Short mmCIF file of C-alpha atoms and ligand atoms in Angstrom, two decimals:
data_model
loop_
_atom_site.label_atom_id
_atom_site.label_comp_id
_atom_site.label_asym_id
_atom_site.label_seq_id
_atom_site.Cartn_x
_atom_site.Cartn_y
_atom_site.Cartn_z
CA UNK N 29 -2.62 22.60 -39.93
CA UNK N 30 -4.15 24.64 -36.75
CA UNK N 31 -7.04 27.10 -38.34
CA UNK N 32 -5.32 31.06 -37.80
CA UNK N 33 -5.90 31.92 -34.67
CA UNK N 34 -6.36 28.79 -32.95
CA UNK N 35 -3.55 27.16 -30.54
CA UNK N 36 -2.86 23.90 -32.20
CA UNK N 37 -3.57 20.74 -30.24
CA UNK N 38 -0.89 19.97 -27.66
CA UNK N 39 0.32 16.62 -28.31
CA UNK N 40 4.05 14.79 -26.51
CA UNK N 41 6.75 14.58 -28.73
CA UNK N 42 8.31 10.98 -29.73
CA UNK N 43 8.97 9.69 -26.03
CA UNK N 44 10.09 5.70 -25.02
CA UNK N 45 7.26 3.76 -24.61
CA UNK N 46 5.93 3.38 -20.75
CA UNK N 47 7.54 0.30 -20.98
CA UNK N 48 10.85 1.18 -21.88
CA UNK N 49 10.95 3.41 -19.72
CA UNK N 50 9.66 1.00 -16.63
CA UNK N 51 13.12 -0.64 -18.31
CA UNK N 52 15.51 2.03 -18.52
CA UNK N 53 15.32 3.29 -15.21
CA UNK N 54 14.86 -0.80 -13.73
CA UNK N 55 10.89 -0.05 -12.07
CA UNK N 56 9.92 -3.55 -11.46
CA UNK N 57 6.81 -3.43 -9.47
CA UNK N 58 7.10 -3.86 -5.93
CA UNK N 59 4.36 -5.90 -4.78
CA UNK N 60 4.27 -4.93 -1.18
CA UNK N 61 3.56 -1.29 -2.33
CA UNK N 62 0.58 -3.09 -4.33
CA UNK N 63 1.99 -1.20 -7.55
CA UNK N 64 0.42 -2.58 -11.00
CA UNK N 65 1.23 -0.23 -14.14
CA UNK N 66 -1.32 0.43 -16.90
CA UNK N 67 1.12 0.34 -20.31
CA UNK N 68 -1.47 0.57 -23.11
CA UNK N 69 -2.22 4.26 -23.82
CA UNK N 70 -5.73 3.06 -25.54
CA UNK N 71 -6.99 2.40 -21.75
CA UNK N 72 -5.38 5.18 -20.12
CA UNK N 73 -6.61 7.62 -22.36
CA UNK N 74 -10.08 5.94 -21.93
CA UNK N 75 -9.58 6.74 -18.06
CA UNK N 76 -8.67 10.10 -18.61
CA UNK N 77 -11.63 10.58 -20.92
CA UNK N 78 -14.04 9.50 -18.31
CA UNK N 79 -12.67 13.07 -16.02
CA UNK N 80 -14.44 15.05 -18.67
CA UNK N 81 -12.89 17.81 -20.91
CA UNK N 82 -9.89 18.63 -19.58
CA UNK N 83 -8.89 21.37 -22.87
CA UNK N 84 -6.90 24.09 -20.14
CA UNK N 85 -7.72 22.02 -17.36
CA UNK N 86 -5.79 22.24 -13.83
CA UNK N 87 -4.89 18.62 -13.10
CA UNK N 88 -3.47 16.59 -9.77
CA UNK N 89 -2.20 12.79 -10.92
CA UNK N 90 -2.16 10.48 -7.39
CA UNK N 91 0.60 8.11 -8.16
CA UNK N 92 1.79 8.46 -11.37
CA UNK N 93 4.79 5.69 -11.42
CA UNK N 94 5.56 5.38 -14.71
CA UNK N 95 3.91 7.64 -16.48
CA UNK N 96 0.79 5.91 -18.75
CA UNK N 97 -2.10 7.87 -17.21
CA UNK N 98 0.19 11.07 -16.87
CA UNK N 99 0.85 10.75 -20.71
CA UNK N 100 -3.07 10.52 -21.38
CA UNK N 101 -3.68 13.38 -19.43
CA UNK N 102 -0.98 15.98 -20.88
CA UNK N 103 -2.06 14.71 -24.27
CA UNK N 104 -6.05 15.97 -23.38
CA UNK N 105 -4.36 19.62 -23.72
CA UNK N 106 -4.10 20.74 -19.89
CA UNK N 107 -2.94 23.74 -19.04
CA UNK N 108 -1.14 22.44 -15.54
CA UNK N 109 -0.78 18.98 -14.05
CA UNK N 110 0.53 18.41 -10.60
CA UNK N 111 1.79 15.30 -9.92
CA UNK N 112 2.36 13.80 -6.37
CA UNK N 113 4.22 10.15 -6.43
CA UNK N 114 4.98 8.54 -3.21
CA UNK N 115 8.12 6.48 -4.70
CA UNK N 116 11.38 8.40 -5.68
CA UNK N 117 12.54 5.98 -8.13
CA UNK N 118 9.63 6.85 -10.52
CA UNK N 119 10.67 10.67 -10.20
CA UNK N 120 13.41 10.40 -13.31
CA UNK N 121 10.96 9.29 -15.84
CA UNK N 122 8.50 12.15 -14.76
CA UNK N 123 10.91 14.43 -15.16
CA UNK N 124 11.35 12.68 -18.64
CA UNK N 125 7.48 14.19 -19.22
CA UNK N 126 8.40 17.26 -17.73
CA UNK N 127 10.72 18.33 -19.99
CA UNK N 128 8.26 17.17 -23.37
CA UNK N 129 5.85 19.17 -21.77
CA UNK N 130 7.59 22.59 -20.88
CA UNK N 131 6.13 24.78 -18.21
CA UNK N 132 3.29 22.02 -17.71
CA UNK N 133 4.06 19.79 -15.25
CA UNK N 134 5.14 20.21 -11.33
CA UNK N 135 6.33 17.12 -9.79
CA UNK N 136 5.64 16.56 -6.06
CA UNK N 137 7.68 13.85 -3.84
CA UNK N 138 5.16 13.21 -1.24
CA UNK N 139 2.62 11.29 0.13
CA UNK N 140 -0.79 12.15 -1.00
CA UNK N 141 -2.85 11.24 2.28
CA UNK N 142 -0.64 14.02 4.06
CA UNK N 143 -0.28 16.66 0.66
CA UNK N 144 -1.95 19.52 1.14
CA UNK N 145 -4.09 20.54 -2.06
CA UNK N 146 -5.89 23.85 -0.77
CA UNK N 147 -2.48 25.52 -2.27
CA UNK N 148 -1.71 23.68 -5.32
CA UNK N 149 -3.82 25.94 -7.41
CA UNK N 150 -3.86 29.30 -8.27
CA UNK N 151 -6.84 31.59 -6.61
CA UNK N 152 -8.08 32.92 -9.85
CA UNK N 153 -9.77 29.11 -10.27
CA UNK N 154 -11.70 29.24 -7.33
CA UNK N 155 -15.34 28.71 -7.82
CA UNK N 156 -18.49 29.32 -5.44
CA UNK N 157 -19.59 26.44 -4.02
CA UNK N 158 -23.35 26.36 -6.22
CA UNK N 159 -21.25 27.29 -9.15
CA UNK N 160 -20.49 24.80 -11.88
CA UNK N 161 -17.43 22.95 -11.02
CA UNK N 162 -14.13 24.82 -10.97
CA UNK N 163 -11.45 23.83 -14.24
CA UNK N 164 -9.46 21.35 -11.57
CA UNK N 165 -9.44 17.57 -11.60
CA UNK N 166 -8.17 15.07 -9.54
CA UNK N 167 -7.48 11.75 -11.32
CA UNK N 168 -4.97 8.57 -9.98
CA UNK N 169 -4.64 5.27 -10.49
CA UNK N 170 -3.80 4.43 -6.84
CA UNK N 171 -2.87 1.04 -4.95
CA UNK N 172 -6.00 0.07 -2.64
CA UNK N 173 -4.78 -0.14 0.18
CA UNK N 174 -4.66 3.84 -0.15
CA UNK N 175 -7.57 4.50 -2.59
CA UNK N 176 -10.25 3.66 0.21
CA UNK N 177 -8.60 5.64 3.05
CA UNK N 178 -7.85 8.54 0.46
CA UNK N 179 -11.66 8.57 -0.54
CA UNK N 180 -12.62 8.77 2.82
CA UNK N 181 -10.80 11.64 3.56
CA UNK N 182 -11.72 13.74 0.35
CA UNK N 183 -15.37 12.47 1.17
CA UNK N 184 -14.54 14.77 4.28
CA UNK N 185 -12.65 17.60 2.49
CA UNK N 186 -15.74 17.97 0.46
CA UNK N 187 -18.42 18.02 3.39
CA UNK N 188 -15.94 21.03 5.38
CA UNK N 189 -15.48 22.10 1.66
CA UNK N 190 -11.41 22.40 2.44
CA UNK N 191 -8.48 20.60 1.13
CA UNK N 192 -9.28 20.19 -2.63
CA UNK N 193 -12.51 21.38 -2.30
CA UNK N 194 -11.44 24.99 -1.31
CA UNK N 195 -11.56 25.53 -5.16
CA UNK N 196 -15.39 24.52 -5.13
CA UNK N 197 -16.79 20.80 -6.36
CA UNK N 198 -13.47 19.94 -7.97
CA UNK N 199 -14.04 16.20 -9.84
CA UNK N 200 -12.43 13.19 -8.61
CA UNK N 201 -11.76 10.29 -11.18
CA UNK N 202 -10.13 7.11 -9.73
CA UNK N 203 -9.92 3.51 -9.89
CA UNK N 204 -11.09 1.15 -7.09
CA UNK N 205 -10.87 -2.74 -6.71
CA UNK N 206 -14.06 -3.93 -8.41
CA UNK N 207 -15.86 -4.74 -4.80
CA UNK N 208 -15.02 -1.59 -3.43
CA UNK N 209 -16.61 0.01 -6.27
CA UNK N 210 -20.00 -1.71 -6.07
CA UNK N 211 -20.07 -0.31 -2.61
CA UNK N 212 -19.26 3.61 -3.34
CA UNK N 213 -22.18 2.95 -6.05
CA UNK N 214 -24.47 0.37 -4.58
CA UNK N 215 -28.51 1.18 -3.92
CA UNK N 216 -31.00 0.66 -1.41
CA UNK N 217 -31.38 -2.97 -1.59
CA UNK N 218 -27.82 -3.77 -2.89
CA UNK N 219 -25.71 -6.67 -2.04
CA UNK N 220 -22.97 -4.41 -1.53
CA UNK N 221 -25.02 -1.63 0.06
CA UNK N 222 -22.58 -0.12 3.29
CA UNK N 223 -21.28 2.45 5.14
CA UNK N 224 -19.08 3.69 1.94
CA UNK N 225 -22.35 4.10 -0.09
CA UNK N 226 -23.99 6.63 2.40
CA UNK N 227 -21.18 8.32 3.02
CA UNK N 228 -20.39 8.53 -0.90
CA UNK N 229 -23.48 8.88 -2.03
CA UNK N 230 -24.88 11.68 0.29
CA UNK N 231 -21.85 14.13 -0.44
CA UNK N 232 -21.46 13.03 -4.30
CA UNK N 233 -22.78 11.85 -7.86
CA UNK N 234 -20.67 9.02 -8.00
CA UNK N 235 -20.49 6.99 -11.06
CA UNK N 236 -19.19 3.90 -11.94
CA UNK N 237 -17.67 4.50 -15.56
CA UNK N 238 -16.23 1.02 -16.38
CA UNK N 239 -13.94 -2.28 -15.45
CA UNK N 240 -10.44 -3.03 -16.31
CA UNK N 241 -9.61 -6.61 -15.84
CA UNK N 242 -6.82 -7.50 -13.78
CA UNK N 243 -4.88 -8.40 -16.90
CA UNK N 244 -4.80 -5.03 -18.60
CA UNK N 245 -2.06 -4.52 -15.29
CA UNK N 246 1.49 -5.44 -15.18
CA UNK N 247 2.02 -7.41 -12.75
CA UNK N 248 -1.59 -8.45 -12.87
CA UNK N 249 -3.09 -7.95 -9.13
CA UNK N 250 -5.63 -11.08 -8.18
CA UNK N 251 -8.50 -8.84 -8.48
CA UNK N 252 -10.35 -6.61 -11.36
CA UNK N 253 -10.63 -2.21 -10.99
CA UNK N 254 -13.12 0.21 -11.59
CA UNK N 255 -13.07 3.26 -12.81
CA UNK N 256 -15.15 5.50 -10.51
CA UNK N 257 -16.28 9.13 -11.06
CA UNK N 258 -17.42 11.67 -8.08
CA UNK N 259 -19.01 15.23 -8.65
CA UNK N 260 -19.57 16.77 -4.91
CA UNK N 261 -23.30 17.84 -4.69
CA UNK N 262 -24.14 21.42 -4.14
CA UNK N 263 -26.30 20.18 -1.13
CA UNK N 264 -25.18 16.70 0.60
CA UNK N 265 -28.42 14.80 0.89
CA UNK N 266 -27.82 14.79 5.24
CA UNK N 267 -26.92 18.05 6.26
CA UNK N 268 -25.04 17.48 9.24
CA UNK N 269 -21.40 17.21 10.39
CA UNK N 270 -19.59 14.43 8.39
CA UNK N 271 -18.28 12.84 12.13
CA UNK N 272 -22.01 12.49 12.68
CA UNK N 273 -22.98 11.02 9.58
CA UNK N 274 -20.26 8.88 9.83
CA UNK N 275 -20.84 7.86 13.16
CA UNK N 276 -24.97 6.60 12.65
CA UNK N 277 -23.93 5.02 9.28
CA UNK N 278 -20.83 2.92 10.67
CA UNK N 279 -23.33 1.81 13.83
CA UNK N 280 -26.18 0.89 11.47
CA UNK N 281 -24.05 -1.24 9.30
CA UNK N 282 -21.78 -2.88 12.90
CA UNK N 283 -24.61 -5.49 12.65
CA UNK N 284 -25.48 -5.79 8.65
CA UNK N 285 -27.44 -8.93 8.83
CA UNK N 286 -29.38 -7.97 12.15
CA UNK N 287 -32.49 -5.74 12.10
CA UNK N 288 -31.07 -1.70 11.62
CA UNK N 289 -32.29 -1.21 15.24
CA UNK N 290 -29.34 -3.58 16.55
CA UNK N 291 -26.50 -1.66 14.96
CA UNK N 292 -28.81 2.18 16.60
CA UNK N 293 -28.56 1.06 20.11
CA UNK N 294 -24.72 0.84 20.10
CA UNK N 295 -25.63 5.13 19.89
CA UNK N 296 -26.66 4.95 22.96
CA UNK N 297 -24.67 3.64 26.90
CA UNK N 298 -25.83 0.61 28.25
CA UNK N 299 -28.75 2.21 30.78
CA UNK N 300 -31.11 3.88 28.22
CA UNK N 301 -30.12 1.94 25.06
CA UNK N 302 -33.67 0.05 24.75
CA UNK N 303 -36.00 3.35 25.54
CA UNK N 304 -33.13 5.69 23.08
CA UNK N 305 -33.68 3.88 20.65
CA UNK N 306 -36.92 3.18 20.17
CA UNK N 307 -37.29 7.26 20.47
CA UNK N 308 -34.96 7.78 17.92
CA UNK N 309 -36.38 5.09 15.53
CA UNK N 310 -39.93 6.30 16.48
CA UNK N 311 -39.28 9.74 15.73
CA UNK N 312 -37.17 9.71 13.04
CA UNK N 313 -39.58 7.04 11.03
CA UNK N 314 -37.87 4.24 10.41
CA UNK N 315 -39.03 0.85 10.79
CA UNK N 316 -36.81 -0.96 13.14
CA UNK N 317 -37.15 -4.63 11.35
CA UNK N 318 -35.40 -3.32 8.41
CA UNK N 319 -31.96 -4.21 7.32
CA UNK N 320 -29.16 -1.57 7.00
CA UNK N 321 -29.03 -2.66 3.09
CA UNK N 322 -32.58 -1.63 3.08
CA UNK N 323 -32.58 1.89 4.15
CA UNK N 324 -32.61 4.48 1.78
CA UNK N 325 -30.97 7.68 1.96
CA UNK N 326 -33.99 9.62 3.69
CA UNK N 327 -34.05 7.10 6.03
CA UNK N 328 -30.43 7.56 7.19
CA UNK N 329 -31.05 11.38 6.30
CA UNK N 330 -34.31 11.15 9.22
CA UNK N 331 -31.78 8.81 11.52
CA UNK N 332 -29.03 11.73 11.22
CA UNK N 333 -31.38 14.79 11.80
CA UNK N 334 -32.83 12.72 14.83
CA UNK N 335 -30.25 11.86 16.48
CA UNK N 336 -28.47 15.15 16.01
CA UNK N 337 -31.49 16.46 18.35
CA UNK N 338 -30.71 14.12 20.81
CA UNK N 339 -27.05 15.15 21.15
CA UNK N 340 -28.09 18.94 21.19
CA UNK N 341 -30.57 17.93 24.34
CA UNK N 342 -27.62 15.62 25.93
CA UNK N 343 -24.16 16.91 25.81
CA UNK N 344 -22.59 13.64 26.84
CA UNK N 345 -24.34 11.56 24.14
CA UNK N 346 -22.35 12.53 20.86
CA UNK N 347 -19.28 11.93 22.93
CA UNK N 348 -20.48 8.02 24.11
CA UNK N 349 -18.42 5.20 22.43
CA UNK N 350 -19.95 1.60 22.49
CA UNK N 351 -16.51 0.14 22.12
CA UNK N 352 -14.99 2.28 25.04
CA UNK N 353 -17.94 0.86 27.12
CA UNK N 354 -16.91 -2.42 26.05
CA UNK N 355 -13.51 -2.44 26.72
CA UNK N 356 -14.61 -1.15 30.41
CA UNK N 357 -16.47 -3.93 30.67
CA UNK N 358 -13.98 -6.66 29.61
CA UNK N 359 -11.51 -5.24 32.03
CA UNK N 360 -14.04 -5.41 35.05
CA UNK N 361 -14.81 -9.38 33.65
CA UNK N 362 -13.49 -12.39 33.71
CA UNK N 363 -11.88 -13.47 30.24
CA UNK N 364 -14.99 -16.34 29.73
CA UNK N 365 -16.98 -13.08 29.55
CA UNK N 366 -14.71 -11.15 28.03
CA UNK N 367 -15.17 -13.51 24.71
CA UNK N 368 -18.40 -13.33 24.70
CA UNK N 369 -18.23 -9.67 24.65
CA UNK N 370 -15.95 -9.73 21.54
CA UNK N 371 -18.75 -11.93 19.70
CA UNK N 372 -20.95 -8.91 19.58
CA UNK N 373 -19.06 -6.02 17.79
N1 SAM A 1786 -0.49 5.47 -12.28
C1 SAM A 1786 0.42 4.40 -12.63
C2 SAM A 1786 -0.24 3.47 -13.61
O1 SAM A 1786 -1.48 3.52 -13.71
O2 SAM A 1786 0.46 2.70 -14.25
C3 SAM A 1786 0.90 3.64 -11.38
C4 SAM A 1786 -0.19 2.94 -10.63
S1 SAM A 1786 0.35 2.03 -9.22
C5 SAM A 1786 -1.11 1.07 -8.89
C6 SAM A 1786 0.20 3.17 -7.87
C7 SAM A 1786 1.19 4.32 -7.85
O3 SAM A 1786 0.88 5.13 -6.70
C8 SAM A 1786 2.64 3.91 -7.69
O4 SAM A 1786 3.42 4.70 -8.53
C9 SAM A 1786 2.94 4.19 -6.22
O5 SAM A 1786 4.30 4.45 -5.98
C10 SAM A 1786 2.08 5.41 -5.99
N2 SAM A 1786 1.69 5.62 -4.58
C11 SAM A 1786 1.39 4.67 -3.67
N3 SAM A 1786 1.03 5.21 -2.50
C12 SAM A 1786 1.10 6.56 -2.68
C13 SAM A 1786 0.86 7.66 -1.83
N4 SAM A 1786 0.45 7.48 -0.56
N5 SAM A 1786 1.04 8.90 -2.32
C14 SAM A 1786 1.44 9.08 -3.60
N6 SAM A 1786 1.69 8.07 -4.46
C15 SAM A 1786 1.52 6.82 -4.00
#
């Protein structure tokens, strides 16, 4: 019995299992929506432990479908969770949760890439940005083809601070094919070192809690998942705009197996590439015969402040797109060229 005083532990009534309910209401999996359910509540609660306490929590599921994770997470003892599913015929069952969890949950047909999240909480949550991080979490078990572009876009939210991060350094928990994983987490040196890593890595701790085999899913996708956990930083390690950031890191790593200078001269047009960058590598103190894997994140942090400088002394530089210049290029050529062109980017 609950001590006097105390709210007793929240805790679902007797539901249908996630399977029978992935049977009652006919969900087979459609594969070209790349949707594989978690049904054993051991793992999903195992996912949902990894986000931390969650006792009064505000919660957002990403593409509940059935309902596994969503069970976990009302069984941690939240005070709110927001769900946003992309497929209407998974809406019944959540309702099914709804009403064993009354007042709880608030179901969402949308798309997540296009949901806005600055509202879906109330104001009183909001936390300063150097604060600890507010009582919201975002957790989902999402198909890949959306998880990267999704991460991508909260990696923004979080540098503008806007979107989920209006609330402060809300906590992300989500799973990631395996490969995609070693990336967001990869070090200096790393096989799997790229553009994700910096742009991960210098906006958030991100931790990689553990792997589910492809089996635990039903149907069982060709590839393993990883369970990956991101805290924004009070202070990104390169403070500059994230379209900056974003554009040095993606032109270091254009050329990953050339020396880092090859992939910094596609910052610059055609007539001052060679002198640019050998200013900007020069000044910014990096050695040019290094790989992209091999640069650590004071490296790209030096790269970043650099070549900020250079766009506050030339206007028209920021603006300057090697593949624009390209394409100008291959029009003006014949289409022999014009292939040889394409070899390069
Ligand atoms: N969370 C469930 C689980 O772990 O068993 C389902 C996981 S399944 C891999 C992905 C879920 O995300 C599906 O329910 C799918 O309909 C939903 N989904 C896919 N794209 C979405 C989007 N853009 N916005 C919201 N939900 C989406």
């Amino acid at each position: 019995m609950a001590a006097a005083g105390k709210a007793a532990a929240f805790h679902l009534p007797p539901l249908p299992t996630v399977g029978e309910i992935i049977k009652l209401f006919r969900l087979r999996a459609q594969k070209e929506l790349s949707q594989n359910f978690l049904l054993d509540l051991r793992l999903t609660d195992k996912i949902v432990r990894q986000a931390g306490k969650l006792k009064n929590a505000y919660v957002c599921e990403v593409g509940p479908g059935p309902g596994g994770i969503t069970r976990s997470i009302l069984n941690a003892g939240v005070q709110q969770l927001l769900l946003v599913e992309k497929d209407t015929r998974f809406i019944p069952g959540l309702q099914m949760l709804s009403e064993a969890a009354p007042g709880k949950v608030r179901i969402v047909h949308g798309d997540i890439l296009t949901y806005k999240m600055e509202k879906a909480f109330p104001n009183h949550l909001k936390k300063n940005w150097e604060d600890e991080p507010p009582n919201i979490h975002i957790i989902g078990n999402l198909p890949f083809s959306v998880s990267t572009p999704l991460i991508i876009k909260w990696l923004e939210n979080v540098s503008k601070r806007d979107g989920p991060f209006t609330y402060g350094r809300t906590q992300m928990t989500l799973t990631f094919q395996k490969e995609v994983a070693e990336r967001l987490t990869a070090n200096t040196g790393g096989k799997q070192r790229s553009r994700l890593s910096i742009m991960s890595q210098h906006l958030c701790t991100v931790e990689s809690c553990f792997v589910i085999p492809g089996q635990a899913f039903v149907p069982k996708p060709d590839v393993d998942v990883a369970v990956v956990h991101f805290t924004p930083l009070v202070q990104p390690k390169i403070q500059q705009p994230f379209e900056l950031v974003e554009k040095v890191v993606q032109s270091v790593f254009q050329f990953r197996r050339k020396y880092c200078c090859r992939g910094v001269e596609i910052l610059f047009p055609e007539r001052e590439r060679l002198k640019k960058t050998e200013q900007l590598m020069m000044a910014a103190d990096v050695d040019p015969t290094l790989r992209p894997v091999q640069l650590t994140m004071s490296h790209f942090r030096n790269l970043c402040n650099t070549y900020r400088k250079m766009c506050d002394e030339d206007p028209n530089l920021f603006a300057y797109n090697y593949r624009e210049e390209l394409r100008q290029k291959k029009r003006k050529r014949s289409p022999e060229s014009t292939d040889q062109l394409e070899e390069t980017v």
